[in-house]
Amino acid sequence: MIKLLLFSLLSFITGASSPGTPQGADLVFVGDAMQHQAQLDRARELGGGKNFDYSGCFTYIAPTITEADYAVCNLEVPLGGGPDYTGYPCFSAPDSYAKALKDAGFDMFLTANNHCLDRRDKAARRTLTALDNLGVDHIGTYHDATDRAAKVPFIKTINGIKFGFLNYTYGTNGIEPKEGVEVSLIDKNKMAEEIKKTREAGAEIIVVAMHWGVEYVLLQNRNQEELADFLIDQGVDLIIGSHPHVIQPMKVVRNEKEDKDVLVVYSLGNFISNMKTADTTGGALVRVRVERDSTGTARFKKADYDTFYSAKPSGGRTNFTVIPSWMPEKIPAAQQGTWQIFNRGATRVFDAHNVGVPRRH
């Protein structure tokens, strides 16, 4: 009764829905936003040789991104500032790429990944400044340890619900910071400390984005499962994975200790890239619904997924383009076979291993 009265007071103060009408927020997550050399070359060509034109890359997927209350992607490239932008193995992309992602509807950029130090400390810091200038949220890397201490926890109020976001990576391809840049690495003690700090700062829902797993493997490994169990024990609500460049299963897991469901997404695959093998030519997006229940407690409610294909240019002024699974007619004829192999493989994995996370379309 006391909790219901407190929720009624909170609703009056914040303008939240009454207990009979669940207050909720819809979030969307996608995987690795890459920029290989062919992508850079095509964007430069379309930009007339001086600028980089990414218009059209996200036209078909943007409505799905923008309809969410908050959308998150993994920015797996530093924004190096040029003029020598490069693809694999040491990435560096222009600011206009990040702007195109923002224009597509992404609100948060994850920066803790194995490529974040590809252009060393200078580009890692420049990436943070460029994202600040774009006015988007970002977590995972920081100017230095002091900056990390000041910016963690990161809490965002979305439709009246306080979300805490954290981002960690398994490593940085052996490149060590030389000038004090801080990268959030997977370290259980540090993660437990920051999760606790985030909860104490008022986060009702805690989202942890993990850059983990083995590249090109369609199922999670024991290490990922153990880390997921650890995060669940810490009280985390959503665990969203990236890095393998292929999809991996999604599961709703019960946290009996806290009497709540937790979403674990092992890998969303690539969002956009120039990777060639069928399993890497697409990815998944997961939609997540969080609702405040009649007692005033915010909880993960449900999730579903869809797949998409990262189409290569097909003549004219076409660019690399993210095409949703429900628009197969937009995929160039010459790439239909690859798309079908990708989608069949992803569907097979999800049908066999997903728990409580269905396909929407």
Coordinates of C-alpha atoms in Angstrom, one line a residue:
M1 CA 0.0 0.0 0.0
I2 CA 2.8 2.4 0.9
K3 CA 4.6 1.6 -2.4
L4 CA 1.3 2.3 -4.3
L5 CA 0.9 5.6 -2.6
L6 CA 4.5 6.5 -3.3
F7 CA 4.0 5.6 -7.0
S8 CA 0.8 7.8 -7.1
L9 CA 2.9 10.7 -5.7
L10 CA 5.6 10.0 -8.3
S11 CA 3.1 9.9 -11.1
F12 CA 1.7 13.3 -10.0
I13 CA 5.1 14.9 -9.8
T14 CA 6.5 13.4 -13.0
G15 CA 3.4 13.3 -15.1
A16 CA 3.7 9.5 -15.4
S17 CA 0.8 7.3 -16.3
S18 CA -1.5 6.2 -13.5
P19 CA -1.0 2.7 -12.0
G20 CA -3.7 1.3 -14.3
T21 CA -1.9 2.4 -17.4
P22 CA 1.7 1.0 -17.5
Q23 CA 4.4 3.6 -18.0
G24 CA 6.8 2.2 -20.5
A25 CA 9.8 2.8 -22.8
D26 CA 10.8 1.0 -26.0
L27 CA 14.5 0.6 -26.8
V28 CA 16.2 -0.7 -29.9
F29 CA 19.7 -2.2 -30.1
V30 CA 21.8 -3.1 -33.1
G31 CA 25.3 -4.5 -33.5
D32 CA 28.5 -3.5 -35.1
A33 CA 28.5 -0.3 -37.3
M34 CA 31.7 -0.9 -39.4
Q35 CA 33.5 1.1 -42.0
H36 CA 35.7 -1.0 -44.2
Q37 CA 37.8 0.4 -47.0
A38 CA 35.2 -0.3 -49.7
Q39 CA 32.6 1.6 -47.7
L40 CA 34.9 4.6 -47.3
D41 CA 35.8 4.6 -51.0
R42 CA 32.1 4.4 -52.0
A43 CA 31.1 7.3 -49.7
R44 CA 34.0 9.4 -50.9
E45 CA 33.0 8.7 -54.5
L46 CA 29.4 9.6 -53.9
G47 CA 30.6 12.7 -52.1
G48 CA 32.5 13.9 -55.2
G49 CA 35.9 13.0 -53.9
K50 CA 36.1 15.6 -51.1
N51 CA 33.2 14.7 -48.9
F52 CA 31.8 11.4 -47.7
D53 CA 28.1 10.8 -48.6
Y54 CA 26.3 8.3 -46.4
S55 CA 22.8 9.4 -47.5
G56 CA 20.8 6.4 -48.3
C57 CA 22.7 3.9 -46.1
F58 CA 19.9 3.8 -43.5
T59 CA 16.8 5.0 -45.4
Y60 CA 15.0 1.7 -45.1
I61 CA 15.8 0.9 -41.5
A62 CA 15.6 4.4 -40.1
P63 CA 11.8 4.3 -39.5
T64 CA 12.3 1.3 -37.2
I65 CA 15.1 3.0 -35.4
T66 CA 13.4 6.4 -35.0
E67 CA 10.1 4.9 -33.7
A68 CA 11.9 3.6 -30.6
D69 CA 12.2 5.9 -27.6
Y70 CA 15.9 5.3 -27.4
A71 CA 18.2 3.5 -29.9
V72 CA 21.8 2.2 -29.4
C73 CA 24.5 1.0 -31.8
N74 CA 28.1 -0.1 -31.5
L75 CA 30.4 2.4 -33.2
E76 CA 33.3 0.1 -34.1
V77 CA 35.5 2.7 -35.6
P78 CA 37.4 5.7 -34.3
L79 CA 36.5 9.1 -35.8
G80 CA 40.1 9.9 -36.6
G81 CA 39.7 13.3 -38.3
G82 CA 41.5 12.3 -41.5
P83 CA 42.7 12.9 -44.1
D84 CA 43.8 9.3 -44.3
Y85 CA 40.7 7.3 -43.4
T86 CA 41.2 3.6 -43.4
G87 CA 39.4 0.3 -43.1
Y88 CA 40.6 -3.0 -41.6
P89 CA 42.8 -3.7 -39.8
C90 CA 43.1 -0.2 -38.2
F91 CA 39.9 1.7 -38.7
S92 CA 39.3 5.4 -39.0
A93 CA 36.1 7.0 -40.3
P94 CA 34.9 10.5 -41.0
D95 CA 32.5 12.4 -38.7
S96 CA 29.9 12.3 -41.4
Y97 CA 29.5 8.6 -40.8
A98 CA 28.5 9.1 -37.2
K99 CA 26.2 11.9 -38.2
A100 CA 24.5 9.6 -40.7
L101 CA 23.9 7.1 -37.8
K102 CA 22.5 9.9 -35.7
D103 CA 20.3 11.1 -38.5
A104 CA 19.0 7.5 -38.8
G105 CA 17.8 7.7 -35.2
F106 CA 20.5 6.4 -33.0
D107 CA 20.7 8.1 -29.6
M108 CA 23.7 6.3 -28.0
F109 CA 27.0 5.1 -29.4
L110 CA 29.0 2.4 -27.7
T111 CA 32.7 2.9 -28.0
A112 CA 34.3 0.2 -25.9
N113 CA 35.4 -2.4 -28.5
N114 CA 38.5 -4.0 -29.8
H115 CA 39.0 -1.3 -32.4
C116 CA 38.6 1.8 -30.2
L117 CA 42.4 2.4 -30.0
D118 CA 43.2 1.6 -33.7
R119 CA 44.4 5.2 -34.1
R120 CA 45.8 5.3 -30.6
D121 CA 44.9 7.8 -27.8
K122 CA 44.6 10.9 -30.0
A123 CA 41.8 9.4 -32.2
A124 CA 40.1 7.8 -29.2
R125 CA 39.8 11.2 -27.6
R126 CA 38.9 12.9 -30.8
T127 CA 36.0 10.4 -31.2
L128 CA 34.6 11.5 -27.9
T129 CA 34.8 15.2 -28.8
A130 CA 33.2 14.5 -32.2
L131 CA 30.3 12.6 -30.6
D132 CA 29.9 15.4 -28.1
N133 CA 29.7 17.9 -31.0
L134 CA 27.0 15.7 -32.6
G135 CA 25.0 15.9 -29.4
V136 CA 24.7 12.1 -29.0
D137 CA 25.2 10.0 -25.9
H138 CA 28.2 7.7 -25.7
I139 CA 29.8 5.4 -23.2
G140 CA 32.7 2.9 -23.0
T141 CA 35.8 5.1 -23.5
Y142 CA 36.9 8.2 -21.7
H143 CA 39.5 10.9 -22.0
D144 CA 41.2 9.6 -18.8
A145 CA 40.5 7.9 -15.5
T146 CA 39.1 11.1 -14.0
D147 CA 36.7 11.5 -16.9
R148 CA 35.5 8.0 -16.4
A149 CA 34.9 8.5 -12.7
A150 CA 32.9 11.6 -13.5
K151 CA 30.8 10.1 -16.2
V152 CA 30.1 6.7 -14.7
P153 CA 27.3 6.0 -14.0
F154 CA 25.6 7.2 -17.1
I155 CA 21.9 7.5 -16.4
K156 CA 19.2 8.5 -18.9
T157 CA 15.6 9.1 -18.1
I158 CA 13.4 7.7 -20.8
N159 CA 9.7 8.2 -20.5
G160 CA 10.1 8.7 -16.8
I161 CA 12.1 5.6 -16.2
K162 CA 15.8 5.9 -15.2
F163 CA 18.1 3.7 -17.2
G164 CA 21.7 3.1 -16.3
F165 CA 24.0 2.2 -19.2
L166 CA 27.5 0.5 -19.0
N167 CA 29.8 -0.8 -21.8
Y168 CA 32.8 -3.1 -21.6
T169 CA 35.2 -4.8 -24.0
Y170 CA 37.3 -7.9 -23.7
G171 CA 40.3 -6.0 -25.1
T172 CA 41.8 -3.6 -27.7
N173 CA 43.7 -5.9 -30.1
G174 CA 46.8 -5.6 -28.0
I175 CA 47.1 -1.8 -28.3
E176 CA 47.6 -0.2 -24.9
P177 CA 46.8 3.4 -24.1
K178 CA 50.0 5.5 -24.1
E179 CA 48.5 8.8 -23.0
G180 CA 46.0 7.9 -20.3
V181 CA 42.9 7.2 -22.4
E182 CA 40.5 5.0 -20.3
V183 CA 38.8 2.0 -21.9
S184 CA 36.2 0.1 -20.0
L185 CA 37.6 -3.5 -20.0
I186 CA 35.8 -6.6 -18.9
D187 CA 36.9 -6.9 -15.2
K188 CA 34.5 -8.4 -12.7
N189 CA 35.6 -6.3 -9.8
K190 CA 35.3 -3.1 -11.8
M191 CA 32.0 -4.1 -13.3
A192 CA 30.5 -5.0 -10.0
E193 CA 31.7 -1.6 -8.6
E194 CA 30.2 0.4 -11.4
I195 CA 26.9 -1.6 -11.5
K196 CA 26.5 -0.9 -7.7
K197 CA 27.4 2.7 -8.2
T198 CA 24.8 2.9 -11.1
R199 CA 22.1 1.4 -9.0
E200 CA 22.9 3.7 -6.0
A201 CA 22.6 6.7 -8.3
G202 CA 19.0 5.8 -9.0
A203 CA 19.0 3.6 -12.1
E204 CA 15.8 1.5 -12.2
I205 CA 16.9 -0.5 -15.2
I206 CA 20.6 -1.4 -15.8
V207 CA 21.8 -2.1 -19.3
V208 CA 25.3 -3.6 -19.8
A209 CA 26.6 -3.8 -23.4
M210 CA 29.3 -6.4 -23.7
H211 CA 31.9 -6.7 -26.5
W212 CA 32.8 -10.4 -26.1
G213 CA 32.8 -13.8 -27.6
V214 CA 34.6 -15.4 -30.6
E215 CA 34.4 -14.0 -34.0
Y216 CA 32.3 -15.8 -36.7
V217 CA 30.9 -18.4 -34.2
L218 CA 27.1 -18.6 -34.2
L219 CA 26.7 -19.8 -30.6
Q220 CA 27.9 -18.2 -27.4
N221 CA 30.7 -19.9 -25.5
R222 CA 31.1 -20.8 -21.8
N223 CA 32.9 -17.6 -21.0
Q224 CA 30.0 -15.5 -22.3
E225 CA 27.6 -17.6 -20.3
E226 CA 29.6 -17.2 -17.1
L227 CA 29.9 -13.4 -17.6
A228 CA 26.1 -13.2 -18.2
D229 CA 25.4 -15.2 -15.0
F230 CA 27.8 -12.9 -13.1
L231 CA 26.0 -9.8 -14.5
I232 CA 22.6 -11.3 -13.6
D233 CA 23.8 -11.9 -10.1
Q234 CA 24.8 -8.2 -9.9
G235 CA 21.2 -7.3 -10.6
V236 CA 21.5 -6.2 -14.3
D237 CA 18.3 -6.1 -16.3
L238 CA 19.5 -6.1 -20.0
I239 CA 22.7 -7.6 -21.4
I240 CA 23.4 -6.8 -25.0
G241 CA 26.4 -8.4 -26.8
S242 CA 28.5 -7.5 -29.8
H243 CA 31.9 -8.5 -31.4
P244 CA 31.4 -11.9 -33.2
H245 CA 30.2 -10.2 -36.4
V246 CA 27.6 -12.9 -36.6
I247 CA 24.3 -13.3 -34.7
Q248 CA 24.1 -15.4 -31.6
P249 CA 21.0 -16.4 -29.5
M250 CA 18.8 -14.2 -27.3
K251 CA 17.3 -15.5 -24.1
V252 CA 15.0 -14.3 -21.3
V253 CA 16.5 -15.6 -18.1
R254 CA 14.8 -15.6 -14.7
N255 CA 16.6 -13.9 -11.8
E256 CA 15.0 -15.8 -9.0
K257 CA 16.8 -13.9 -6.3
E258 CA 15.3 -10.6 -7.4
D259 CA 12.1 -12.1 -8.9
K260 CA 12.5 -10.6 -12.3
D261 CA 13.3 -11.5 -16.0
V262 CA 16.5 -10.5 -17.6
L263 CA 17.3 -10.2 -21.3
V264 CA 20.6 -11.7 -22.5
V265 CA 21.5 -11.1 -26.2
Y266 CA 24.8 -12.8 -27.0
S267 CA 25.5 -11.1 -30.3
L268 CA 23.5 -8.9 -32.7
G269 CA 26.0 -9.4 -35.6
N270 CA 27.0 -6.6 -38.0
F271 CA 24.8 -3.6 -38.6
I272 CA 26.5 -2.4 -41.7
S273 CA 29.8 -3.6 -43.1
N274 CA 31.6 -4.9 -46.2
M275 CA 32.2 -8.4 -44.8
K276 CA 31.8 -11.2 -47.4
T277 CA 30.9 -14.5 -45.8
A278 CA 27.1 -15.0 -45.7
D279 CA 26.8 -15.1 -41.9
T280 CA 28.5 -11.7 -41.6
T281 CA 26.4 -9.9 -44.3
G282 CA 23.6 -9.1 -42.0
G283 CA 22.6 -8.8 -38.4
A284 CA 19.7 -8.4 -36.0
L285 CA 18.0 -5.7 -34.1
V286 CA 16.3 -6.4 -30.8
R287 CA 13.4 -4.3 -29.5
V288 CA 13.0 -4.1 -25.8
R289 CA 10.0 -3.1 -23.8
V290 CA 10.4 -1.9 -20.2
E291 CA 7.3 -1.1 -18.1
R292 CA 6.6 0.3 -14.7
D293 CA 4.2 -2.1 -13.0
S294 CA 1.3 -1.4 -10.7
T295 CA 3.6 -1.3 -7.7
G296 CA 5.8 1.4 -9.3
T297 CA 8.6 -1.0 -10.1
A298 CA 10.2 -0.7 -13.6
R299 CA 10.9 -4.1 -15.1
F300 CA 12.0 -5.6 -18.4
K301 CA 8.7 -6.7 -19.9
K302 CA 9.4 -8.4 -23.3
A303 CA 11.6 -8.4 -26.4
D304 CA 11.5 -9.4 -30.0
Y305 CA 13.9 -9.3 -32.9
D306 CA 14.1 -8.8 -36.7
T307 CA 17.0 -9.4 -39.1
F308 CA 18.4 -7.2 -41.9
Y309 CA 20.9 -7.4 -44.7
S310 CA 23.9 -5.1 -45.4
A311 CA 23.6 -4.7 -49.2
K312 CA 26.6 -3.8 -51.3
P313 CA 26.3 -1.0 -54.0
S314 CA 24.6 -2.2 -57.1
G315 CA 25.3 0.5 -59.7
G316 CA 24.2 4.1 -60.2
R317 CA 24.4 6.1 -57.0
T318 CA 23.6 3.2 -54.6
N319 CA 25.6 2.9 -51.5
F320 CA 26.0 0.2 -48.8
T321 CA 22.5 -0.1 -47.5
V322 CA 20.9 -1.7 -44.5
I323 CA 17.7 -3.5 -45.8
P324 CA 15.2 -5.0 -43.3
S325 CA 14.1 -8.6 -43.7
W326 CA 10.5 -7.4 -44.5
M327 CA 11.8 -5.6 -47.6
P328 CA 13.5 -8.4 -49.5
E329 CA 12.5 -6.8 -52.8
K330 CA 14.9 -3.9 -52.1
I331 CA 17.9 -6.3 -52.0
P332 CA 19.7 -6.3 -55.4
A333 CA 19.0 -9.4 -57.5
A334 CA 22.6 -10.4 -57.6
Q335 CA 22.7 -10.5 -53.8
Q336 CA 19.5 -12.3 -53.2
G337 CA 21.3 -15.7 -52.8
T338 CA 23.6 -14.4 -50.1
W339 CA 20.8 -12.7 -48.3
Q340 CA 18.8 -15.9 -48.3
I341 CA 21.7 -17.9 -46.9
F342 CA 22.2 -15.3 -44.2
N343 CA 18.6 -15.2 -43.2
R344 CA 18.1 -18.9 -43.2
G345 CA 21.1 -19.4 -41.0
A346 CA 20.1 -16.7 -38.6
T347 CA 16.5 -18.0 -38.4
R348 CA 17.8 -21.5 -37.8
V349 CA 20.0 -20.4 -34.9
F350 CA 17.2 -18.2 -33.4
D351 CA 14.5 -20.9 -33.8
A352 CA 16.7 -23.5 -32.1
H353 CA 18.2 -21.5 -29.3
N354 CA 16.2 -18.3 -28.5
V355 CA 14.3 -18.4 -25.3
G356 CA 11.4 -16.0 -25.0
V357 CA 12.5 -13.7 -27.8
P358 CA 10.4 -14.2 -30.9
R359 CA 10.7 -12.7 -34.4
R360 CA 8.3 -9.7 -34.9
H361 CA 7.7 -9.9 -38.6

